[in-house]
CSV table of C-alpha atoms in Angstrom, one decimal:
chain,number,residue,atom,x,y,z
A,1237,MET,CA,121.5,-15.8,80.4
A,1238,GLY,CA,121.7,-13.8,76.7
A,1239,GLU,CA,122.8,-10.5,78.9
A,1240,SER,CA,125.2,-12.4,80.6
A,1241,THR,CA,127.0,-14.1,77.5
A,1242,ARG,CA,126.9,-10.3,75.7
A,1243,GLU,CA,129.0,-8.9,78.8
A,1244,ASP,CA,131.2,-11.6,78.6
A,1245,SER,CA,132.0,-10.7,74.6
A,1246,ASP,CA,132.1,-6.8,75.7
A,1247,GLU,CA,135.1,-7.7,78.5
A,1248,THR,CA,136.9,-10.1,75.7
A,1249,TRP,CA,137.0,-7.1,73.3
A,1250,GLY,CA,137.9,-4.8,76.0
A,1251,ARG,CA,140.4,-6.6,77.6
A,1252,ILE,CA,142.1,-6.9,73.9
A,1253,LEU,CA,141.8,-3.3,73.6
A,1254,ARG,CA,144.0,-2.9,76.8
A,1255,GLU,CA,146.5,-5.7,76.2
A,1256,SER,CA,148.8,-4.8,73.4
A,1257,LEU,CA,148.1,-6.7,70.1
A,1258,PRO,CA,151.4,-9.6,69.4
A,1259,LEU,CA,153.2,-8.7,66.4
A,1260,PRO,CA,152.3,-10.4,63.2
A,1261,TYR,CA,154.4,-13.7,63.0
A,1262,LEU,CA,155.5,-15.1,59.7
A,1263,LYS,CA,158.3,-17.4,59.2
A,1264,GLN,CA,161.2,-15.7,57.7
A,1265,GLU,CA,158.5,-13.1,56.0
A,1266,GLU,CA,157.1,-10.4,56.0
A,1267,LEU,CA,153.6,-8.8,55.5
A,1268,PRO,CA,153.6,-7.3,52.1
A,1269,ASN,CA,151.4,-4.5,51.5
A,1270,ILE,CA,150.3,-3.9,55.1
A,1271,PRO,CA,149.1,0.0,55.4
A,1272,SER,CA,150.5,1.7,58.3
A,1273,GLU,CA,147.7,5.0,57.9
A,1274,GLU,CA,144.1,4.4,58.7
A,1275,PRO,CA,142.3,0.6,57.7
A,1276,PRO,CA,141.2,0.4,54.6
A,1277,CYS,CA,138.0,-1.6,56.5
A,1278,PRO,CA,137.1,-2.1,59.9
A,1279,VAL,CA,139.6,-3.6,62.5
A,1280,LEU,CA,139.0,-7.7,63.0
A,1281,GLN,CA,139.8,-9.7,65.7
A,1282,TYR,CA,139.4,-13.0,65.7
A,1283,VAL,CA,139.2,-14.8,69.4
A,1284,LEU,CA,139.6,-18.7,70.0
A,1285,CYS,CA,138.7,-19.7,73.8
A,1286,ALA,CA,141.0,-21.7,74.5
A,1287,ALA,CA,144.5,-21.7,76.7
A,1288,THR,CA,147.5,-20.9,75.1
A,1289,SER,CA,150.8,-23.0,76.4
A,1290,PRO,CA,153.4,-21.8,79.2
A,1291,ALA,CA,155.5,-23.4,77.3
A,1292,VAL,CA,156.2,-21.5,74.3
A,1293,LYS,CA,159.9,-19.0,74.5
A,1294,GLN,CA,159.5,-15.4,73.5
A,1295,GLN,CA,159.9,-14.7,70.2
A,1296,GLU,CA,157.9,-17.7,69.1
A,1297,GLU,CA,154.7,-17.8,68.2
A,1298,ALA,CA,151.7,-18.8,70.9
A,1299,LEU,CA,151.1,-22.5,71.1
A,1300,THR,CA,147.1,-23.6,71.8
A,1301,TYR,CA,146.6,-27.4,72.0
A,1302,LEU,CA,142.8,-28.7,71.2
A,1303,ASN,CA,141.1,-32.1,71.8
A,1304,GLN,CA,140.6,-34.0,69.0
A,1305,GLY,CA,136.3,-33.6,67.7
A,1306,GLN,CA,135.5,-31.2,71.0
A,1307,SER,CA,133.7,-28.0,69.8
A,1308,TYR,CA,135.4,-24.6,70.8
A,1309,GLU,CA,134.3,-21.0,70.5
A,1310,VAL,CA,136.0,-18.7,68.0
A,1311,GLN,CA,134.5,-15.1,69.2
A,1312,MET,CA,134.3,-13.0,65.9
A,1313,LEU,CA,134.7,-9.2,66.9
A,1314,CYS,CA,134.6,-5.9,65.4
A,1315,ASN,CA,136.1,-2.8,66.9
A,1316,SER,CA,133.2,-0.4,65.7
A,1317,LYS,CA,135.0,2.9,67.4
A,1318,LEU,CA,137.1,3.3,64.5
A,1319,GLY,CA,134.3,4.1,62.1
A,1320,ASP,CA,131.1,4.4,61.0
A,1321,ALA,CA,129.1,1.1,61.2
A,1322,THR,CA,126.4,2.4,58.4
A,1323,GLN,CA,129.5,2.1,56.0
A,1324,TRP,CA,130.2,-1.5,57.0
A,1325,PRO,CA,129.3,-4.2,54.7
A,1326,ARG,CA,126.3,-5.5,56.0
A,1327,LEU,CA,127.8,-9.7,55.7
A,1328,LEU,CA,130.9,-10.3,55.9
A,1329,LYS,CA,132.2,-13.7,53.9
A,1330,SER,CA,134.5,-15.8,55.8
A,1331,VAL,CA,136.7,-19.1,55.4
A,1332,VAL,CA,138.4,-21.0,57.5
A,1333,ARG,CA,141.0,-23.7,57.2
A,1334,VAL,CA,143.3,-26.3,59.0
A,1335,VAL,CA,146.5,-25.5,57.2
A,1336,PHE,CA,150.3,-27.5,57.9
A,1337,HIS,CA,152.8,-25.7,59.2
A,1338,ASP,CA,155.7,-27.3,58.7
A,1339,ARG,CA,157.6,-27.1,55.3
A,1340,ARG,CA,158.9,-30.3,55.6
A,1341,LEU,CA,155.2,-31.6,55.0
A,1342,GLN,CA,154.3,-29.4,52.0
A,1343,TYR,CA,156.0,-31.4,49.5
A,1344,THR,CA,154.2,-34.6,50.5
A,1345,GLU,CA,150.6,-32.8,51.2
A,1346,GLN,CA,149.0,-34.5,48.8
A,1347,GLN,CA,150.1,-38.0,50.1
A,1348,GLN,CA,149.3,-37.0,53.4
A,1349,LEU,CA,145.7,-36.3,52.9
A,1350,ASP,CA,145.0,-39.1,50.4
A,1351,GLY,CA,146.2,-41.4,53.2
A,1352,TRP,CA,144.1,-39.6,55.9
A,1353,ARG,CA,141.4,-39.8,54.0
A,1354,TRP,CA,142.2,-43.4,53.1
A,1355,SER,CA,142.3,-44.3,57.0
A,1356,ARG,CA,139.6,-42.2,57.7
A,1357,PRO,CA,137.1,-43.1,55.2
A,1358,GLY,CA,133.7,-40.1,55.6
A,1359,ASP,CA,135.3,-38.3,58.0
A,1360,ARG,CA,136.5,-34.4,57.8
A,1361,ILE,CA,139.2,-32.4,59.0
A,1362,LEU,CA,137.4,-29.5,60.1
A,1363,ASP,CA,133.5,-28.8,60.8
A,1364,ILE,CA,131.5,-26.2,62.5
A,1365,ASP,CA,129.1,-27.2,65.2
A,1366,VAL,CA,125.9,-25.2,63.9
A,1367,PRO,CA,123.7,-25.5,66.6
A,1368,LEU,CA,126.4,-24.0,68.8
A,1369,SER,CA,127.1,-21.3,66.7
A,1370,VAL,CA,125.8,-18.0,67.3
A,1371,GLY,CA,125.2,-15.4,64.5
A,1372,VAL,CA,126.5,-17.7,61.9
A,1373,ILE,CA,124.4,-17.0,58.6
A,1374,GLU,CA,124.7,-19.6,55.4
A,1375,PRO,CA,127.6,-22.6,56.9
A,1376,GLN,CA,128.9,-24.3,53.8
A,1377,VAL,CA,130.9,-27.2,54.1
A,1378,LEU,CA,132.1,-28.7,50.7
A,1379,PRO,CA,132.4,-32.7,50.7
A,1380,SER,CA,135.4,-31.9,48.2
A,1381,GLN,CA,137.4,-29.8,51.0
A,1382,LEU,CA,137.9,-31.5,54.1
A,1383,ASN,CA,139.9,-28.8,55.7
A,1384,THR,CA,137.8,-25.7,55.0
A,1385,VAL,CA,134.7,-24.5,56.2
A,1386,GLU,CA,132.8,-21.1,55.2
A,1387,PHE,CA,130.1,-19.0,56.1
A,1388,HIS,CA,128.7,-15.5,56.5
A,1389,TRP,CA,128.0,-13.0,59.5
A,1390,ASP,CA,127.0,-9.7,60.3
A,1391,PRO,CA,130.0,-7.2,61.8
A,1392,THR,CA,127.6,-5.4,63.6
A,1393,LYS,CA,126.2,-8.2,65.9
A,1394,ARG,CA,127.6,-11.0,68.0
A,1395,THR,CA,128.8,-13.9,66.3
A,1396,SER,CA,130.4,-17.0,67.9
A,1397,LEU,CA,131.9,-19.7,65.5
A,1398,PHE,CA,132.5,-23.3,67.1
A,1399,LEU,CA,134.6,-25.2,65.4
A,1400,GLN,CA,135.5,-29.3,65.8
A,1401,VAL,CA,138.9,-30.3,64.7
A,1402,HIS,CA,138.8,-34.2,63.4
A,1403,CYS,CA,142.9,-34.9,62.7
A,1404,ILE,CA,145.4,-35.1,65.7
A,1405,SER,CA,148.6,-33.8,65.1
A,1406,THR,CA,150.5,-37.2,65.4
A,1407,GLU,CA,148.4,-38.8,62.4
A,1408,PHE,CA,151.3,-37.0,60.1
A,1409,THR,CA,154.0,-38.2,62.6
A,1410,PRO,CA,156.2,-40.9,61.0
A,1411,ARG,CA,155.0,-43.8,62.7
A,1412,LYS,CA,158.2,-44.8,65.9
A,1413,LYS,CA,157.7,-46.8,68.7
A,1414,GLY,CA,155.2,-44.5,70.3
A,1415,GLY,CA,155.9,-41.0,72.4
A,1416,GLU,CA,155.8,-39.1,68.6
A,1417,LYS,CA,156.0,-35.7,68.7
A,1418,GLY,CA,153.0,-34.1,66.9
A,1419,VAL,CA,152.8,-31.7,64.1
A,1420,PRO,CA,151.5,-28.2,64.6
A,1421,PHE,CA,148.6,-26.6,62.4
A,1422,ARG,CA,147.8,-23.5,61.3
A,1423,LEU,CA,144.1,-22.4,62.1
A,1424,GLN,CA,143.4,-19.6,59.3
A,1425,ILE,CA,140.1,-16.9,58.7
A,1426,ASP,CA,140.1,-15.0,55.7
A,1427,THR,CA,137.7,-12.6,55.6
A,1428,PHE,CA,135.9,-11.2,52.1
A,1429,LYS,CA,133.5,-8.7,51.7
A,1430,PRO,CA,130.7,-10.0,49.3
A,1431,SER,CA,130.4,-8.7,45.6
A,1432,ASP,CA,128.3,-9.6,42.7
A,1433,LYS,CA,128.3,-13.1,41.3
A,1434,GLU,CA,130.7,-12.2,38.1
A,1435,LEU,CA,133.3,-10.2,40.4
A,1436,PRO,CA,135.5,-12.0,43.1
A,1437,PRO,CA,135.1,-10.7,46.5
A,1438,GLU,CA,137.6,-8.7,48.1
A,1439,HIS,CA,139.8,-9.6,50.5
A,1440,LEU,CA,139.2,-7.7,54.1
A,1441,HIS,CA,141.3,-9.1,56.6
A,1442,SER,CA,143.7,-12.4,57.6
A,1443,ALA,CA,144.3,-13.8,60.6
A,1444,GLY,CA,146.0,-17.1,62.1
A,1445,CYS,CA,147.0,-19.1,65.2
A,1446,LEU,CA,149.0,-22.5,66.0
A,1447,ILE,CA,147.5,-25.5,66.8
A,1448,LYS,CA,148.6,-28.9,68.0
A,1449,VAL,CA,145.5,-31.5,68.0
A,1450,PHE,CA,145.4,-34.3,70.7
A,1451,LYS,CA,143.3,-37.1,71.3
A,1452,PRO,CA,139.8,-36.6,73.7
A,1453,LYS,CA,141.1,-35.1,77.0
A,1454,GLY,CA,144.8,-35.2,76.0
A,1455,ALA,CA,145.0,-31.4,75.4
A,1456,ASP,CA,144.0,-31.0,79.1
A,1457,ARG,CA,146.8,-33.1,80.0
A,1458,LYS,CA,149.2,-31.7,77.9
A,1459,LEU,CA,148.8,-28.4,79.7
A,1460,LYS,CA,148.8,-29.5,82.7
A,1461,THR,CA,152.3,-31.4,82.2
A,1462,ASP,CA,153.5,-27.5,80.7
A,1463,ARG,CA,152.2,-25.6,83.4
A,1464,GLU,CA,154.0,-28.0,86.3
A,1465,LYS,CA,157.3,-28.0,83.6
A,1466,ILE,CA,157.2,-24.4,84.1
A,1467,GLU,CA,156.8,-24.5,87.9
A,1468,ARG,CA,159.8,-26.5,88.4
A,1469,GLN,CA,162.1,-23.8,86.3
A,1470,PRO,CA,164.1,-21.1,88.1
A,1471,LEU,CA,162.1,-17.8,88.2
A,1472,HIS,CA,165.5,-16.1,86.4
A,1473,GLU,CA,164.6,-19.4,83.4
A,1474,ARG,CA,160.5,-18.7,83.3
A,1475,ASP,CA,161.4,-14.9,81.9
A,1476,LYS,CA,162.5,-17.0,78.4
A,1477,TYR,CA,158.8,-18.2,78.4
A,1478,GLN,CA,155.5,-16.3,77.2
A,1479,MET,CA,152.9,-16.0,79.9
A,1480,ALA,CA,149.8,-18.1,79.3
A,1481,CYS,CA,146.9,-16.7,78.1
A,1482,GLU,CA,143.0,-17.9,78.8
A,1483,SER,CA,142.5,-16.9,75.4
A,1484,THR,CA,144.3,-17.1,71.8
A,1485,VAL,CA,144.2,-14.2,70.2
A,1486,PHE,CA,144.6,-15.2,66.2
A,1487,VAL,CA,147.5,-12.8,64.3
A,1488,GLU,CA,147.2,-11.1,61.3
A,1489,CYS,CA,149.0,-12.7,58.4
A,1490,SER,CA,149.0,-13.0,54.1
A,1491,PRO,CA,146.0,-14.3,53.0
A,1492,TRP,CA,145.4,-17.7,52.0
A,1493,PRO,CA,146.6,-17.5,47.9
A,1494,GLU,CA,143.5,-18.4,45.8
A,1495,PRO,CA,143.9,-21.3,43.0
A,1496,SER,CA,143.6,-19.0,40.6
A,1497,ALA,CA,146.2,-16.8,41.4
A,1498,GLY,CA,149.2,-18.8,39.7
A,1499,SER,CA,149.8,-19.7,35.9
A,1500,TYR,CA,150.8,-23.4,36.8
A,1501,LEU,CA,148.5,-25.9,37.8
A,1502,PRO,CA,146.3,-24.4,40.7
A,1503,LEU,CA,147.0,-26.0,44.5
A,1504,SER,CA,144.8,-28.7,45.3
A,1505,PRO,CA,142.2,-27.3,47.5
A,1506,LEU,CA,142.4,-30.4,49.7
A,1507,GLY,CA,146.5,-29.8,50.3
A,1508,LEU,CA,147.1,-29.0,53.8
A,1509,THR,CA,149.7,-26.5,52.6
A,1510,SER,CA,150.8,-23.6,55.0
A,1511,PRO,CA,149.7,-20.3,53.0
A,1512,HIS,CA,153.2,-18.4,54.2
A,1513,SER,CA,155.0,-20.8,51.7
A,1514,CYS,CA,153.3,-20.2,48.1
A,1515,LYS,CA,156.4,-18.9,47.1
A,1516,LEU,CA,158.5,-21.9,47.9
A,1517,LEU,CA,155.6,-24.1,46.1
A,1518,SER,CA,155.4,-22.1,43.2
A,1519,PRO,CA,157.9,-23.8,41.4
A,1520,GLU,CA,156.9,-27.4,42.6
A,1521,ARG,CA,153.3,-26.8,41.3
A,1522,LEU,CA,154.3,-28.7,38.2
A,1523,CYS,CA,154.8,-31.3,40.3
A,1524,TYR,CA,151.5,-31.6,41.6
A,1525,SER,CA,148.5,-32.8,39.2
A,1526,PRO,CA,145.0,-33.4,40.2
A,1527,PRO,CA,144.0,-36.9,40.0
A,1528,PHE,CA,141.5,-36.2,36.7
A,1529,LEU,CA,144.9,-35.0,35.2
A,1530,LEU,CA,146.9,-38.1,35.5
A,1531,ASP,CA,144.9,-39.6,32.2
A,1532,THR,CA,145.9,-36.3,30.0
A,1533,LEU,CA,149.7,-37.5,31.0
A,1534,GLY,CA,149.9,-40.1,28.5
A,1535,GLY,CA,150.7,-44.1,29.1
A,1536,SER,CA,149.3,-46.0,31.6
A,1537,PRO,CA,149.9,-46.8,35.2
A,1538,ALA,CA,151.6,-50.2,35.1
A,1539,GLU,CA,153.9,-49.1,32.0
A,1540,ASP,CA,157.9,-49.3,32.7
A,1541,LEU,CA,160.4,-46.4,32.7
A,1542,ASN,CA,162.0,-46.4,28.9
A,1543,PRO,CA,165.3,-45.4,29.4
A,1544,GLY,CA,165.0,-43.2,26.8
A,1545,ALA,CA,162.1,-41.1,28.8
A,1546,SER,CA,163.3,-37.0,28.9
A,1547,ILE,CA,163.1,-35.0,31.9
A,1548,LEU,CA,159.7,-34.3,31.3
A,1549,GLU,CA,158.6,-37.8,30.6
A,1550,THR,CA,160.2,-39.0,33.7
A,1551,GLN,CA,158.6,-37.0,36.2
A,1552,GLN,CA,154.8,-38.0,34.4
A,1553,TRP,CA,156.1,-41.6,35.4
A,1554,LEU,CA,156.9,-40.3,38.7
A,1555,HIS,CA,153.4,-38.9,38.9
A,1556,ARG,CA,151.7,-42.3,37.7
A,1557,HIS,CA,153.7,-44.6,39.9
A,1558,ARG,CA,152.6,-42.1,43.0
A,1559,PHE,CA,156.3,-40.9,43.7
A,1560,SER,CA,154.8,-36.9,43.1
A,1561,SER,CA,156.3,-35.8,46.3
A,1562,TYR,CA,160.2,-36.9,45.1
A,1563,CYS,CA,159.7,-34.8,41.9
A,1564,ARG,CA,161.4,-31.9,42.9
A,1565,MET,CA,164.3,-33.9,44.1
A,1566,LEU,CA,164.3,-35.8,40.8
A,1567,ALA,CA,163.9,-33.0,38.9
A,1568,ASN,CA,167.1,-33.0,36.3
A,1569,PHE,CA,166.9,-36.9,36.0
A,1570,THR,CA,165.9,-38.3,32.9
A,1571,GLY,CA,165.0,-42.1,32.2
A,1572,THR,CA,168.0,-43.4,31.5
A,1573,ASP,CA,169.6,-41.9,35.0
A,1574,LEU,CA,167.0,-42.9,36.8
A,1575,LEU,CA,167.3,-46.3,36.0
A,1576,LYS,CA,170.7,-46.4,37.0
A,1577,LEU,CA,170.5,-45.6,40.4
A,1578,THR,CA,171.4,-48.5,43.1
A,1579,ARG,CA,169.2,-49.4,45.4
A,1580,GLN,CA,170.5,-48.5,48.4
A,1581,ASP,CA,171.0,-44.5,46.2
A,1582,LEU,CA,167.1,-44.6,45.9
A,1583,ILE,CA,167.1,-45.2,50.0
A,1584,GLN,CA,169.3,-42.4,50.4
A,1585,ILE,CA,167.4,-40.3,48.5
A,1586,CYS,CA,163.8,-41.3,48.9
A,1587,GLY,CA,164.0,-43.1,52.4
A,1588,ALA,CA,163.6,-46.5,53.3
A,1589,ALA,CA,159.9,-47.7,52.4
A,1590,ASP,CA,160.0,-45.2,49.3
A,1591,GLY,CA,163.4,-46.4,48.3
A,1592,ILE,CA,162.7,-49.8,48.2
A,1593,ARG,CA,159.2,-49.4,46.4
A,1594,LEU,CA,160.5,-46.7,43.8
A,1595,PHE,CA,163.6,-49.9,43.2
A,1596,ASN,CA,160.6,-52.5,42.6
A,1597,THR,CA,158.7,-50.5,40.6
A,1598,LEU,CA,161.7,-49.3,38.3
A,1599,ARG,CA,162.7,-52.9,37.9
A,1600,ALA,CA,159.0,-53.9,37.5
A,1601,ARG,CA,159.3,-57.1,39.4
A,1602,PRO,CA,156.7,-59.5,38.8
A,1603,ILE,CA,154.1,-60.4,41.7
A,1604,ARG,CA,154.3,-63.7,42.9
A,1605,HIS,CA,150.6,-65.2,43.1
A,1606,ARG,CA,149.9,-67.3,46.1
A,1607,LEU,CA,148.7,-70.7,44.0
A,1608,THR,CA,149.1,-71.1,39.7
A,1609,LEU,CA,147.0,-74.3,38.6
A,1610,TYR,CA,147.0,-75.3,35.2
A,1611,VAL,CA,143.2,-76.0,34.0
A,1612,ALA,CA,141.9,-77.8,31.3
A,1613,GLN,CA,138.3,-78.0,29.9
A,1614,GLU,CA,137.1,-82.0,29.2
A,1615,ALA,CA,135.9,-81.9,25.5
A,1616,SER,CA,131.9,-82.3,25.8
A,1617,ARG,CA,130.2,-85.1,24.3
A,1618,GLN,CA,127.1,-83.5,23.4
A,1619,GLU,CA,127.0,-80.3,21.7
A,1620,ASN,CA,124.0,-78.5,24.1
A,1621,GLU,CA,125.6,-79.5,27.2
A,1622,VAL,CA,127.9,-76.6,27.7
A,1623,PRO,CA,128.5,-73.4,25.6
A,1624,LYS,CA,131.0,-73.4,23.1
A,1625,ASN,CA,134.7,-72.8,24.0
A,1626,PRO,CA,137.3,-72.5,21.6
A,1627,ASP,CA,140.2,-73.4,24.4
A,1628,SER,CA,139.4,-76.8,25.6
A,1629,GLY,CA,141.6,-79.2,25.9
A,1630,PHE,CA,144.5,-77.0,25.9
A,1631,TYR,CA,146.0,-75.9,29.7
A,1632,GLN,CA,145.7,-72.9,30.9
A,1633,GLU,CA,146.9,-71.2,33.5
A,1634,ILE,CA,144.9,-69.5,36.5
A,1635,SER,CA,146.3,-67.7,39.5
A,1636,LEU,CA,145.1,-67.6,43.2
A,1637,ASP,CA,145.3,-64.6,45.5
A,1638,GLU,CA,143.2,-65.2,48.4
A,1639,LEU,CA,142.8,-68.7,48.0
A,1640,SER,CA,139.2,-69.2,48.8
A,1641,ALA,CA,136.8,-71.5,47.0
A,1642,LEU,CA,134.7,-68.6,45.8
A,1643,GLU,CA,137.5,-67.3,44.0
A,1644,LEU,CA,138.4,-70.5,42.2
A,1645,MET,CA,134.7,-70.9,41.3
A,1646,GLY,CA,135.0,-67.4,39.9
A,1647,LYS,CA,138.3,-67.9,38.0
A,1648,LEU,CA,136.7,-70.8,36.7
A,1649,ALA,CA,133.7,-69.4,35.6
A,1650,GLU,CA,135.5,-67.5,33.5
A,1651,LEU,CA,137.7,-69.8,31.8
A,1652,LEU,CA,135.1,-72.0,31.0
A,1653,ALA,CA,132.9,-69.4,29.6
A,1654,LEU,CA,130.2,-69.5,31.7
A,1655,PRO,CA,127.9,-67.6,34.4
A,1656,ALA,CA,129.3,-67.5,37.8
A,1657,ASN,CA,126.2,-67.2,39.2
A,1658,GLN,CA,124.9,-70.9,37.7
A,1659,ILE,CA,127.8,-72.8,39.4
A,1660,HIS,CA,126.5,-74.0,42.3
A,1661,ARG,CA,128.9,-77.0,43.7
A,1662,LEU,CA,132.6,-77.5,42.7
A,1663,PHE,CA,134.3,-80.7,43.6
A,1664,HIS,CA,137.4,-81.7,43.7
A,1665,GLN,CA,138.1,-85.8,42.5
A,1666,GLY,CA,139.8,-87.6,45.2
A,1667,PRO,CA,141.3,-91.1,46.1
A,1668,GLY,CA,138.6,-93.8,44.6
A,1669,GLY,CA,137.2,-91.2,42.7
A,1670,ILE,CA,135.0,-89.9,45.4
A,1671,LEU,CA,134.1,-85.9,45.2
A,1672,ILE,CA,135.4,-83.7,47.6
A,1673,LEU,CA,133.7,-80.5,48.0
A,1674,LEU,CA,136.1,-77.8,47.4
A,1675,SER,CA,136.0,-75.4,50.5
A,1676,ASP,CA,138.7,-72.5,51.6
A,1677,GLN,CA,140.4,-75.4,53.6
A,1678,VAL,CA,140.8,-77.5,50.6
A,1679,VAL,CA,141.9,-74.8,48.1
A,1680,GLN,CA,144.7,-73.6,50.4
A,1681,ASN,CA,145.9,-77.1,50.2
A,1682,LEU,CA,146.2,-77.5,46.9
A,1683,LYS,CA,149.6,-78.1,45.3
A,1684,ASP,CA,151.3,-75.4,43.8
A,1685,GLU,CA,151.2,-75.6,39.6
A,1686,SER,CA,148.8,-78.8,40.3
A,1687,HIS,CA,147.1,-79.8,36.7
A,1688,PHE,CA,143.4,-81.0,36.6
A,1689,VAL,CA,140.8,-81.4,34.0
A,1690,ALA,CA,137.4,-79.6,34.5
A,1691,VAL,CA,134.3,-81.5,34.1
A,1692,VAL,CA,131.1,-79.7,33.5
A,1693,LYS,CA,128.2,-81.4,34.6
A,1694,LYS,CA,124.5,-80.0,33.6
A,1695,VAL,CA,122.2,-80.1,36.7
A,1696,GLN,CA,118.8,-79.1,37.2
A,1697,ASN,CA,116.5,-78.1,40.1
A,1698,PRO,CA,117.6,-75.3,40.1
A,1699,ASP,CA,119.1,-74.8,36.3
A,1700,GLY,CA,123.1,-74.8,36.6
A,1701,TYR,CA,126.4,-76.5,36.6
A,1702,TYR,CA,128.7,-78.4,39.0
A,1703,LEU,CA,132.4,-78.6,38.1
A,1704,VAL,CA,134.8,-81.0,38.9
A,1705,LEU,CA,138.5,-81.1,39.0
A,1706,THR,CA,139.8,-84.5,37.9
């Protein structure tokens, strides 16, 4: 079995050498400093063992469909014929990332990731299937980097990395009525030559491919649909499309920008951002603050926007209220400018959902509670009966949102300065002086803005209190 696998790897590498490799594909950009002479390092090649789509037009980048959570092999190949193997580093370090390909998603990258993390707690975007992988040394999966994995490998030995992508393309598509077109991702591998601990690793090679991720078995159905679509096309129309390949060859691209490379706030390591657009994003780095830096901007998240706020203070206010994705669009707005915008203006700028949210936040609309009660404490006859409360005799407001007996009991315990765990029963005095045990249903049927006097009764076995609302 080992010999057959090695023969398959050699056959794949031979096929890659015979076929003409596709030109590097970058969106309206060129690869910087690509030498035209002898390469400074061994030629590396990464091959994803998944078929490309036949429905991709010529001059466009090949697209590969993957199933969510399925393990896919990535062969790490090195052309040993181009140099002396003794001169190569014994071990190479590779970093694999899943990043956004569309630039329109880059402006909301942190919101996209936070939303995914919220809806999928404990899950990762990218994982290594270690038991299936061959030649992978010291694989690392950092909990803080959901879309990144790292490992070492020996270029002189067979290395097969098995990856799993757990997010699907439609998770980042605005919800409509079904049939949403999923967004493409870029699967990128950056390879480095490890160096001393004090020095950064030397970059050797970077390559990536375009992928779309579907629910289990969805990629197979989509690939079949694409093939049938092309087969129905006339012969002269088929020439406009690329020929599908059984495997996906990664295309050379610029390296992923290191967080320390910029002079502004570092790019979030969790952000799903295309490396080909780092030049576009650099002016907006001031508009993306990591969560642990928000407190240093001053003010509390609940404060209103001051009409006299400067441009910088307005940007900080937008950050604190989760409108970071619109910082660039509102870059020259002062507090007065923003407050002058109408509801319709904000909807046109930010869209319906965020526009209405920004309008309500600017106007600081108070949140209306579901039930409001006014409660006063009956004066104690015995001084040692209950803890002293200087506010007894005055009515105080209690606001309820969950409309449950437990919520009301907790609010009363706070109001009456009683330990919540020592209040054993809560009653409501009904007709004829009868005591009605307050359940969730009784609380939900209380009239809004009702007023009561809370009578505290000391009980024993177990030691605690009964509360009666009269």
